[in-house]
Phi, psi and omega in degrees: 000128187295165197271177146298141170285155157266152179258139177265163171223103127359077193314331194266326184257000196066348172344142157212172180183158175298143121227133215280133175324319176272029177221130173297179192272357182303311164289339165257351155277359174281317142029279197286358138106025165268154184227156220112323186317123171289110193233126159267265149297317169091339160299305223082040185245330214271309160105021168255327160280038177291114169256153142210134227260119143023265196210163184088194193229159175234136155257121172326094176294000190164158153306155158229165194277137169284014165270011166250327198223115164293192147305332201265350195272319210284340144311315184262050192079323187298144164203171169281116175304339176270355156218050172237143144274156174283134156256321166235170176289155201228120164283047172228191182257127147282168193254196197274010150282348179259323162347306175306312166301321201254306233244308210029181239294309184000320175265001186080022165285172211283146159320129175274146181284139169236139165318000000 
């Protein structure tokens, strides 16, 4: 029998979704029909589904590259949403590659220029 989804919460919009103990949270954040969420590699090499989690716990699914996540950030919580699973419900911020989807102007970010 499969575990229960956990609940994720989005700190900055209150967003909130499901993701299952075996599925990283990259996947139940997709979940959520927004569009824009960046998915890159899906590995952990690219450094765009960059989070950092709150409050609860995560388990690691794999290495990540330390050009995205030092050691010292990965102290502070940050890690890749495609390669943590949730263990407990989960709290977190996305950082500023993910921002645009969850905030979109809302915070004064700047209009992007068009040609």
């Amino acid at each position: 029998m499969p575990a229960s989804p956990l609940p994720i919460t989005v700190v900055q919009t209150g967003d909130s979704f499901d993701c299952f103990p075996h599925e990283n949270l990259l996947t139940g954040m997709l979940r959520l029909g927004r569009k824009g969420i960046p998915v890159g590699c899906v590995n952990g090499g690219c450094g765009v589904c960059k989070v950092r989690i709150v409050e609860g716990n995560v388990r690691p699914l794999g290495p990540i590259s330390r050009a995205h996540i030092s050691q010292a950030e990965e102290a502070q919580g940050y890690t890749l949403a495609c390669r943590v699973a949730p263990t407990t419900p989960v709290r977190l911020e996305v950082t500023p590659l993910l921002r645009k989807p969850f905030l979109g102007r809302t915070l004064g970010a700047p209009t992007p220029a068009v040609a």
